[in-house]
Coordinates of C-alpha atoms and ligand atoms in Angstrom, one line a residue:
X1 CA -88.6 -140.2 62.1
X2 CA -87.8 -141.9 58.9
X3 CA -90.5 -143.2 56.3
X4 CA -92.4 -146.4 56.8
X5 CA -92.3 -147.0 53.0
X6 CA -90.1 -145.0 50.6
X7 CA -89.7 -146.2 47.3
X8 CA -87.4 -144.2 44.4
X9 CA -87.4 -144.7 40.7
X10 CA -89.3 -148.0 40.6
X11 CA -89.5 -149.4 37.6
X12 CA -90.8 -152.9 37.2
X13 CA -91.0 -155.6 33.7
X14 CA -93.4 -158.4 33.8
X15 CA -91.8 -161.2 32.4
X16 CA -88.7 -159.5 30.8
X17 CA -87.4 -160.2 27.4
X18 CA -90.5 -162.6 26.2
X19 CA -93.1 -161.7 23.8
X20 CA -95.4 -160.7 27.2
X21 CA -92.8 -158.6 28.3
X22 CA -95.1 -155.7 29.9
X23 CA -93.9 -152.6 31.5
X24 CA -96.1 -152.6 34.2
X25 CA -94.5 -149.7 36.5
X26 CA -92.9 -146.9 35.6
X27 CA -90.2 -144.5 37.3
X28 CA -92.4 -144.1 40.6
X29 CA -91.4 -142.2 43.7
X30 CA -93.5 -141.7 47.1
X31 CA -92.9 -142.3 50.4
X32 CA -95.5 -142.4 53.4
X33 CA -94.7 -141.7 57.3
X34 CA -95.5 -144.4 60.1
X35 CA -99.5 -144.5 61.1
X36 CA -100.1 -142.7 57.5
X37 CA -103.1 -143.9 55.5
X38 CA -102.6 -144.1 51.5
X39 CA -105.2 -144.5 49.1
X40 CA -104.2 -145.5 46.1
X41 CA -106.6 -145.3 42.8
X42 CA -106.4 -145.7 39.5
X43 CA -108.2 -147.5 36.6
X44 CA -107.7 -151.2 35.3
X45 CA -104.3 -152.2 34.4
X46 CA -102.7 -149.3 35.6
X47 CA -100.3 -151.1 38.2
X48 CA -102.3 -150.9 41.2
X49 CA -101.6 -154.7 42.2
X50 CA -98.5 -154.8 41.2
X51 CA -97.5 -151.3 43.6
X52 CA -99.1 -153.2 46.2
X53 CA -97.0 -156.9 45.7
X54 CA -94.0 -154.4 46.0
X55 CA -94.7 -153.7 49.5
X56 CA -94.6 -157.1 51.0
X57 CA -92.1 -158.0 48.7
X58 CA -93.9 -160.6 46.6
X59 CA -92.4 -159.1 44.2
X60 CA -89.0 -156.5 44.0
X61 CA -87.8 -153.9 41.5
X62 CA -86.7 -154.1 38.1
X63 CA -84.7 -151.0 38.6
X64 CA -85.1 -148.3 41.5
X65 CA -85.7 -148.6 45.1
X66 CA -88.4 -149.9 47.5
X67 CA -87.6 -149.8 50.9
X68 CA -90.3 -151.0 53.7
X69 CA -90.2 -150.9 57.8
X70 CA -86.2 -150.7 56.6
X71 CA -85.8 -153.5 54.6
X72 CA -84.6 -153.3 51.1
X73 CA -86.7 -155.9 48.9
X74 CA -84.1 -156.0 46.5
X75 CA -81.7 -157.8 48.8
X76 CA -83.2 -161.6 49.0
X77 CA -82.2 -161.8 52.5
X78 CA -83.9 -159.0 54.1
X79 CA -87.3 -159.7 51.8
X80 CA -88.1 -163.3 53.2
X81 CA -89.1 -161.6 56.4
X82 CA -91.1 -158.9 55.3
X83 CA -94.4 -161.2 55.5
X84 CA -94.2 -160.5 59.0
X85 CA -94.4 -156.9 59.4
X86 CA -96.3 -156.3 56.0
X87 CA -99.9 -158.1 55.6
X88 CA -100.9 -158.2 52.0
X89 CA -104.7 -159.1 51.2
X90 CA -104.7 -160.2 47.2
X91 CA -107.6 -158.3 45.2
X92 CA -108.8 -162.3 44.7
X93 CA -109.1 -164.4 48.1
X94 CA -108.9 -167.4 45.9
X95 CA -105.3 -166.5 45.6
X96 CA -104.8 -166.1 49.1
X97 CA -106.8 -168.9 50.7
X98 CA -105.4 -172.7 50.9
X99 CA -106.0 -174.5 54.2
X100 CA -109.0 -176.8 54.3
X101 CA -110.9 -174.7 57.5
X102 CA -111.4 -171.3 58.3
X103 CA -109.6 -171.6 61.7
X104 CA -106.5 -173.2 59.5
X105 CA -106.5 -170.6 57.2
X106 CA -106.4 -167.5 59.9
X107 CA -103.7 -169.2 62.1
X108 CA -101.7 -169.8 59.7
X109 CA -100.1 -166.8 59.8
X110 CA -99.7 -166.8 63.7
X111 CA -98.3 -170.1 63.9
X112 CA -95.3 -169.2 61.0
X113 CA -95.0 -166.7 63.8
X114 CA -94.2 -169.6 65.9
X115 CA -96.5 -168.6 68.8
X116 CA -97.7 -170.8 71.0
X117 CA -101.4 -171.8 70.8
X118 CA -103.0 -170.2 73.2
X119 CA -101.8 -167.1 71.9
X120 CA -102.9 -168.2 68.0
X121 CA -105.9 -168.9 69.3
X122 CA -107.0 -165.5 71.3
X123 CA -105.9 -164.1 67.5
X124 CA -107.7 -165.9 65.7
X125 CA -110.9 -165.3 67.3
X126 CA -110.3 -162.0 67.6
X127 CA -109.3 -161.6 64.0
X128 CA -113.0 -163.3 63.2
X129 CA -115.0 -161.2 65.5
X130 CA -113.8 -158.1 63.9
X131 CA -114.8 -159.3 60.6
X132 CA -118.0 -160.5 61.9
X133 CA -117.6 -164.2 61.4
X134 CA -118.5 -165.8 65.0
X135 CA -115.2 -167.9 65.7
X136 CA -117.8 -170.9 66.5
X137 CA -118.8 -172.7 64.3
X138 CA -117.4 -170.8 61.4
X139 CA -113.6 -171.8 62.2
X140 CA -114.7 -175.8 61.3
X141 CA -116.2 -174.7 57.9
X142 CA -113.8 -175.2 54.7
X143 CA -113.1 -171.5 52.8
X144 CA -114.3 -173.6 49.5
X145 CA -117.7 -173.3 50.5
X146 CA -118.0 -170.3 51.5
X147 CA -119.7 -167.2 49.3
X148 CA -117.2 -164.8 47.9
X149 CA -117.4 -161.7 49.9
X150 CA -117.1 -164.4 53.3
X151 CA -114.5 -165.7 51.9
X152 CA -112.6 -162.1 52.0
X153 CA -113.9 -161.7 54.8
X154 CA -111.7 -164.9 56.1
X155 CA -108.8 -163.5 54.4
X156 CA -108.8 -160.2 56.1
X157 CA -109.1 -162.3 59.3
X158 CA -106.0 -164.0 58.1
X159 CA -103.6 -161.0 57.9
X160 CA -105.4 -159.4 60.9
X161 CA -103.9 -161.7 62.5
X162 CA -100.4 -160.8 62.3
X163 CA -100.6 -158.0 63.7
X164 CA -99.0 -156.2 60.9
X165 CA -97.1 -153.1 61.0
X166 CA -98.9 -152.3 57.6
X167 CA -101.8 -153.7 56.2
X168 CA -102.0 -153.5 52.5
X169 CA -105.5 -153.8 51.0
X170 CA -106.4 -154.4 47.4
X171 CA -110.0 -153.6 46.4
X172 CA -111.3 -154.9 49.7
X173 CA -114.7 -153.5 49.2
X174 CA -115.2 -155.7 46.0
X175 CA -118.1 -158.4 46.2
X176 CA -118.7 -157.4 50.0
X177 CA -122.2 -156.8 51.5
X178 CA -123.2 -153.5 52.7
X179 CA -122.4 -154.8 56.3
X180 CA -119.3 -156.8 55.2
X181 CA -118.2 -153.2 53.6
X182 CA -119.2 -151.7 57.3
X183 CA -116.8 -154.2 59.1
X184 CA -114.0 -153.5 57.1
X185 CA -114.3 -149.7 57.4
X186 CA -114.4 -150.2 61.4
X187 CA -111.2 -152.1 61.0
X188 CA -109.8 -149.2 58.8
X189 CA -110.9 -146.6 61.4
X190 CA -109.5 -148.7 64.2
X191 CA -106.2 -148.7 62.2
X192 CA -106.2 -145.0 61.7
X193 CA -106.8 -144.2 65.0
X194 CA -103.6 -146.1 66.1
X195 CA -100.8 -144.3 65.1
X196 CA -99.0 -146.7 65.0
X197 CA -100.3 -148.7 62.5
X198 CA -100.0 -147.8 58.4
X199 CA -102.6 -149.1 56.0
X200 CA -102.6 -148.8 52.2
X201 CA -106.0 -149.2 50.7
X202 CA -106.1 -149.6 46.8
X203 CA -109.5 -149.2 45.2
X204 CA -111.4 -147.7 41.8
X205 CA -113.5 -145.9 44.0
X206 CA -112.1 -142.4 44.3
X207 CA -114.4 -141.2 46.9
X208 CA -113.8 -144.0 48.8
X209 CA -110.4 -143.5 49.5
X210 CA -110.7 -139.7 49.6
X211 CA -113.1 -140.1 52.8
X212 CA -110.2 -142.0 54.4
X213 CA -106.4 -141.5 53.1
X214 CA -104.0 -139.1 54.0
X215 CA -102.3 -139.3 51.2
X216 CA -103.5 -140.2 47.8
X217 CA -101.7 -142.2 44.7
X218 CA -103.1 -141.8 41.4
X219 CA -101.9 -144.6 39.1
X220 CA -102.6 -144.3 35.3
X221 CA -100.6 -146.6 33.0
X222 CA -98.2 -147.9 35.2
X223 CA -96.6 -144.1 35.6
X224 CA -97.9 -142.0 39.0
X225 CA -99.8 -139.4 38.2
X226 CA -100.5 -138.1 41.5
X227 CA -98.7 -138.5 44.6
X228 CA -100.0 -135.7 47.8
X229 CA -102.4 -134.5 50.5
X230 CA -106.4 -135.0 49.9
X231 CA -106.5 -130.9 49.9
X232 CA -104.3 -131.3 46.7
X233 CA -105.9 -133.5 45.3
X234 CA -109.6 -132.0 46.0
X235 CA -107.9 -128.6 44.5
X236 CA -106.4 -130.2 41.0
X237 CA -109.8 -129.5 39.2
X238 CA -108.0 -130.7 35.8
X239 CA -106.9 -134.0 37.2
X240 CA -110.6 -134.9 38.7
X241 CA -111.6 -133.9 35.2
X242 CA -109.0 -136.1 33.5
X243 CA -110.3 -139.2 35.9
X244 CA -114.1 -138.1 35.1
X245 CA -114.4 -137.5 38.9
X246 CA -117.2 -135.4 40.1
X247 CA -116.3 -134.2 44.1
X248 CA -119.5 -134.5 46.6
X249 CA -121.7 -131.6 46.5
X250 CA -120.3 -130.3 49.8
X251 CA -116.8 -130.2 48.2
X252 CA -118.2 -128.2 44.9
X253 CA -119.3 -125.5 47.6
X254 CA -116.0 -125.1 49.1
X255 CA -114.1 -125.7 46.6
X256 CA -116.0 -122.9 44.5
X257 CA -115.2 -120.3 47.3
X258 CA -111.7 -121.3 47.4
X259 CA -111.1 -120.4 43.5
X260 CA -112.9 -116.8 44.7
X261 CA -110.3 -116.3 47.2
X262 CA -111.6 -117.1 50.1
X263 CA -109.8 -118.9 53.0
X264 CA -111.4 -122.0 53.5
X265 CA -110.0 -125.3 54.3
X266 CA -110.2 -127.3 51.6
X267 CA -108.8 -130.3 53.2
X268 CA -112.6 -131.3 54.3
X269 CA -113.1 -134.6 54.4
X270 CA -116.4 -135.4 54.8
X271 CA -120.3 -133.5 55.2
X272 CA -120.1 -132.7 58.9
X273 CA -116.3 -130.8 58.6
X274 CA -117.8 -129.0 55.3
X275 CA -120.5 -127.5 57.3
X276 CA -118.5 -126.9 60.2
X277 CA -115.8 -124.8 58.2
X278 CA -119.0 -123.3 56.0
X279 CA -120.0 -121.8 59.4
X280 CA -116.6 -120.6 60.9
X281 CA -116.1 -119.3 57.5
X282 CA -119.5 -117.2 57.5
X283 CA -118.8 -115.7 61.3
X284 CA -115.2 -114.3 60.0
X285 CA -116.9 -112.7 57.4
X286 CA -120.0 -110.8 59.8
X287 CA -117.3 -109.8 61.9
X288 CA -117.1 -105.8 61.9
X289 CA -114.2 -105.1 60.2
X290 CA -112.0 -102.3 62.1
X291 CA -111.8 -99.2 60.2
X292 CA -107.9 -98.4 59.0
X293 CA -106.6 -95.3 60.5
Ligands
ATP1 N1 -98.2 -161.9 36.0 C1 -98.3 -161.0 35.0 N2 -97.6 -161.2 33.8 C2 -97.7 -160.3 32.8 N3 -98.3 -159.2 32.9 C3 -99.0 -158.9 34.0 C4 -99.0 -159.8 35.1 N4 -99.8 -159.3 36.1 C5 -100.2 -158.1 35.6 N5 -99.8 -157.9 34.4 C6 -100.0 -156.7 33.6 O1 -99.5 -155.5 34.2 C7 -100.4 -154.4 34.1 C8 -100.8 -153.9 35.5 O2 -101.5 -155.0 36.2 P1 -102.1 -154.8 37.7 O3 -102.8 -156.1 38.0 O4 -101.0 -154.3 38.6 O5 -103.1 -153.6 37.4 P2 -104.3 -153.1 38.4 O6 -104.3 -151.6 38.3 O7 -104.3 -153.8 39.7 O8 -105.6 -153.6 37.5 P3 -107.1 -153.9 38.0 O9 -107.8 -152.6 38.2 O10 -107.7 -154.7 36.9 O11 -107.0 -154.7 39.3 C9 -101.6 -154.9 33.3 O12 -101.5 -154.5 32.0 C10 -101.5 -156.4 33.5 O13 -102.1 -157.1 32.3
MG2 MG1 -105.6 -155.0 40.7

């Protein structure tokens, strides 16, 4: 089957032929299969926002390809639609949030949908349950009011409740509670665990998105970097040096047994796999080995 997201040569010029004119991406290629989770890190400026405006279309190439569900975004026609199957939640909710109640502000989406209202409204309580936000009373309150990491919370809520074919988050951890972080991993894993569903996550936090992503984007100056599997990525000792990234303790271990030469999965993703392969690795080795002829 043919890529959810495939994007070729994408270059892309803030504001082209001013004095701000700012190369903010440059020449990137990757492409991620349907249900696929991509992670993708870098630090500040380096063109993580502006990858992620690509995908819903927000904004389109200066030169190259980006091509998502099958549209082009280059071609005005296709692009207009693309907020449909493509939910983008901004890096600042401010940006994102404009209706004068909660319940506004998460049907909005629904209703450009033109469902009917029954239907908008099973979504949007359902869309504020799973970001913990009890549909009553919360749906009268105005966003303005609200604390920061609620008021992400709401715009989660918002594209959750489109039912996207992708969800595209940027930095959705920042400002959140450790329980408003806890909710938005349960909607992650839900996502995962549907194959059908495709979620780009951008953060700063490396190990964040290594604990989830199948695939990882590295972004450093507008140019990609890295582009591949966790395993890769966990095995490019020089790039985690370049990024001043330190891997978990239980990924030292296997990872050190891996530059001896011995076959272990270095794919591990979190405490409970390491110890797991630590101990199939271990009974391989006590077996007897069979004398040669
Ligand atoms: N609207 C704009 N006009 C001109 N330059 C911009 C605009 N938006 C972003 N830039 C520049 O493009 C570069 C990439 O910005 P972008 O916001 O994509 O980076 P980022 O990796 O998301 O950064 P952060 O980690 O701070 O969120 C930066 O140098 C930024 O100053
Ligand atoms: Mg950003």
């Amino acid at each position: 089957m043919s890529n959810i997201i495939e994007i070729q040569g994408l270059n892309y010029t803030y504001l082209p032929g001013s004095p701000y004119e700012h190369r903010a991406l440059r020449d990137i290629s990757l492409s991620l299969g349907r249900g696929e989770f991509l992670g993708v890190f870098g630090p500040n400026s380096s063109g993580k926002s502006t990858l992620a405006k690509h995908l819903n279309g927000l904004v389109y190439p200066t030169s190259g390809t980006v091509r998502v569900c099958g549209i082009d975004t280059s071609v005005k026609e296709q692009r207009t639609g693309l907020w449909k199957k493509v939910g983008l939640v901004f890096q600042y909710p401010e940006q994102q949030i404009f209706e004068a109640s909660v319940y506004d502000e998460v049907s909005y989406g629904p209703r450009n949908l033109g469902l009917d209202e029954s239907e908008i409204r099973d979504r949007v309580h359902d869309a504020l349950e799973k970001v913990g936000l009890a549909p009553d009373p919360t749906s009268l309150l105005s966003p303005i009011n609200l604390s920061g990491g609620i008021r992400r919370r709401v715009a989660i809520a918002g594209i959750l409740a489109l039912h996207p074919e992708i969800m595209v988050l940027d930095e959705p951890m920042a400002g959140l509670d450790p329980r408003g972080r806890r909710l938005v991993l349960d909607i992650i894993n839900r996502r995962r665990e549907n194959r059908n569903e495709t979620t780009v996550m951008i953060s700063h936090n490396l190990k964040e998105i290594l604990a989830l992503a199948d695939k990882i984007a590295i972004l450093d100056r507008g140019a990609l970097v890295f582009f591949g599997g966790v395993g890769e990525l966990q095995a490019d000792s020089k790039l985690l040096a370049r990024f001043r990234f330190e891997l978990p303790d239980y990924l030292q271990v296997v990872q050190a047994l891996a530059d001896r030469g011995i076959k272990v999965d270095t794919g591990i993703k979190d405490m409970n796999e390491a110890g797991s392969e630590l101990i199939r690795v271990l009974s391989e080795r006590r077996q007897p080995q069979t004398p040669s002829p």
